[in-house]
Short mmCIF file of C-alpha atoms in Angstrom, two decimals:
data_model
loop_
_atom_site.label_atom_id
_atom_site.label_comp_id
_atom_site.label_asym_id
_atom_site.label_seq_id
_atom_site.Cartn_x
_atom_site.Cartn_y
_atom_site.Cartn_z
CA MET A 1 113.97 147.16 118.89
CA VAL A 2 115.04 146.02 115.43
CA SER A 3 117.26 148.44 113.59
CA SER A 4 117.72 148.71 109.84
CA PRO A 5 120.98 147.46 108.40
CA ARG A 6 123.58 150.03 107.46
CA PHE A 7 124.64 148.01 104.42
CA TYR A 8 123.00 145.51 102.10
CA THR A 9 124.67 142.82 100.03
CA GLY A 10 124.22 142.81 96.29
CA ALA A 11 121.87 139.83 96.59
CA GLU A 12 119.73 141.64 99.19
CA VAL A 13 119.50 144.72 96.97
CA ALA A 14 118.55 142.52 94.01
CA ALA A 15 115.74 141.00 96.08
CA LEU A 16 114.53 144.46 97.17
CA LEU A 17 114.56 145.75 93.59
CA HIS A 18 113.16 142.52 92.12
CA CYS A 19 116.07 142.11 89.76
CA ARG A 20 119.13 139.91 89.33
CA SER A 21 122.43 140.37 91.18
CA ALA A 22 124.10 141.00 87.81
CA THR A 23 121.80 143.99 87.31
CA VAL A 24 122.87 145.41 90.68
CA ARG A 25 126.54 144.98 89.71
CA ARG A 26 125.92 146.80 86.41
CA MET A 27 124.17 149.63 88.27
CA ILE A 28 127.23 149.97 90.50
CA GLN A 29 129.63 149.87 87.54
CA ARG A 30 127.61 152.56 85.70
CA GLY A 31 127.59 154.75 88.80
CA ASP A 32 123.81 154.56 89.24
CA LEU A 33 124.25 152.91 92.63
CA ALA A 34 127.04 153.41 95.15
CA GLY A 35 128.67 150.21 96.33
CA ARG A 36 131.98 148.82 97.42
CA LEU A 37 133.54 145.43 96.85
CA VAL A 38 134.57 144.01 100.23
CA ALA A 39 136.02 140.50 100.46
CA ARG A 40 134.46 139.49 97.12
CA ALA A 41 130.99 140.76 98.10
CA TRP A 42 129.33 143.98 97.02
CA LEU A 43 128.09 146.11 99.90
CA ILE A 44 125.60 148.89 99.22
CA PRO A 45 124.82 151.52 101.87
CA ALA A 46 121.20 151.53 103.05
CA SER A 47 121.15 155.25 102.23
CA GLU A 48 121.48 154.33 98.54
CA ILE A 49 118.26 152.32 98.70
CA THR A 50 116.52 155.29 100.30
CA ARG A 51 117.92 157.57 97.58
CA LEU A 52 116.63 155.24 94.84
CA GLU A 53 113.20 155.09 96.45
CA ARG A 54 112.97 158.87 96.73
CA SER A 55 114.16 159.30 93.15
CA ALA A 56 111.58 156.83 91.84
CA PHE A 57 108.81 158.47 93.87
CA ALA A 58 109.80 161.92 92.61
CA SER A 59 109.72 160.61 89.03
CA LEU A 60 106.20 159.29 89.60
CA LEU A 61 105.05 162.64 90.96
CA ARG A 62 106.55 164.45 87.96
CA GLY A 63 104.94 161.97 85.59
CA ASP A 64 108.25 160.86 84.05
CA GLU A 65 108.16 157.71 81.95
CA ALA A 66 109.91 154.67 83.43
#
């Protein structure tokens, strides 16, 4: 059984979101995404990715503009 990771690196999140690592760092700095700098690498909890997905889906259902 393969389990989901508990944390993603900034590069992994960038790949999931189809953006650059610098964009992920800016999202963290703005407070849009929770992350922690550990040994010179950003770690983002998997729960944050789930939260972003739910937020985006809710926006689509409401008809909000992107």
